[in-house]
Amino acid sequence: MSSILSKVLPAAEDPVLSVIFACRDDPCPVKLNLSVGAYRTEEGKPLVLEVVRRAEQQLANDRSCDKGYLPIDGLADFNKLGAKLILGDDSHALEENRVVTIQCLSGTGSLRVGAEFLAKHHQQSVIYVPNPTWGNHPSIFTLAGLSVQYFRYYDPQTRGLDFEGMLEDLGAAPSGAIVVLQACAHNPTGIDPTLEQWEQIRQIVRSKGLLPFFDNAYQGFASGSLDSDAQSVRMFVADGGECLIAQSFAKNMGLYGERIGALTIVCTSEDVARKVHGQLLLVVRPMYLTPPIHGASIVTTILKNSDMYKDWTIELKGMADRIISMRQQLYEAIQARGTPGDWSHIIKQIGMFSFTGLNEKQVRWMAKEYHIYMTYDGRISMAGLSSKTVPQLADAIHAAITRIP
């Protein structure tokens, strides 16, 4: 029988997935996978927060909970509490009822729904993303029908922010263009603008009539403070202008597999917000109809209960502090080995990831010789390190730097 699907072409190699598969197939007992953006404990195990276990137990004991369909825009309490978490309790935009929030499939789904909405209803199809940015951003926006362009972000010479280049590129963007900004803990570089730099970014975005689209995947996971990590977003919302925010609870509540997030759109009036909400429902209905209930119920249970909320912030800070500790330990281990170069960027960067500055040749060599796996651009997940594996990584970095150009 002839195959109808025989002309399907092989998929292009995905640089992240290829590293994951290579590590999976490596039989070495001491292999180390630093490519995946997921938190691990000091013992290298996935972490389920204690407050999440309590919330799940509470839900399991509540006989009034059911498994029926949610509305198209998701669980109402989740949407309300999620918006307050990112915008703040005293947000004028919330008070004025000009904020639309709909539950989506984690951060990725929130970005895709927002992109589909913009492709259909925004007059400008150009969307600017940082160079570099999360590897999934270009695909999400391109498949939604937007035209992806890049603005300068990372300076490989300083291993820091190319702030002047960023401002120059945003200043040259056409009026109405969409600009993707990562709210905190930039992926993949771990480099965030200062608050003073954020204010300059806000001014140029507003003066040029650009539309900011925040990717808020790490609130609380960068500094350990939910409010500090939301400052960039709140700065834009406070000026009364429009913006979109894709929100994820994968990292900060450890709910990776629950696919729980939200898309929030801050509008200029209640009337505009009402129209935007109606159009968002039309985007979601043919895409996945309604979002899943379990993750939303967990988040809502925690955010509604003051004791649980407090316990969550303590556990969240514990995760952030462990990552900060791994940065310090790695920096000190590299220094102790006398590895050539300035490695202070390891402790200056923030959040889950660090852009090491290693090149692809060095990365591939480290995988072959030391069984340490990271993405080919030299990005490592600091959350995948432990006190036991820091020396292993420091040895490999020293060897790569001194042997491989």
PDB file of C-alpha atoms in Angstrom, residues 151-152 162-173 204:
ATOM      1  CA  PHE A 151      17.435  43.698  18.793  1.00  0.00           C
ATOM      2  CA  ARG A 152      20.905  43.621  20.329  1.00  0.00           C
ATOM      3  CA  ASP A 162      24.690  45.590  25.204  1.00  0.00           C
ATOM      4  CA  PHE A 163      22.518  48.404  26.491  1.00  0.00           C
ATOM      5  CA  GLU A 164      23.508  51.023  23.926  1.00  0.00           C
ATOM      6  CA  GLY A 165      22.902  48.573  21.090  1.00  0.00           C
ATOM      7  CA  MET A 166      19.554  47.620  22.574  1.00  0.00           C
ATOM      8  CA  LEU A 167      18.375  51.228  22.776  1.00  0.00           C
ATOM      9  CA  GLU A 168      19.646  51.959  19.280  1.00  0.00           C
ATOM     10  CA  ASP A 169      17.791  49.007  17.765  1.00  0.00           C
ATOM     11  CA  LEU A 170      14.555  49.727  19.629  1.00  0.00           C
ATOM     12  CA  GLY A 171      14.825  53.353  18.556  1.00  0.00           C
ATOM     13  CA  ALA A 172      15.051  52.242  14.924  1.00  0.00           C
ATOM     14  CA  ALA A 173      12.040  49.897  15.143  1.00  0.00           C
ATOM     15  CA  ILE A 204      12.008  54.634  24.240  1.00  0.00           C
TER      16      ILE A 204
END
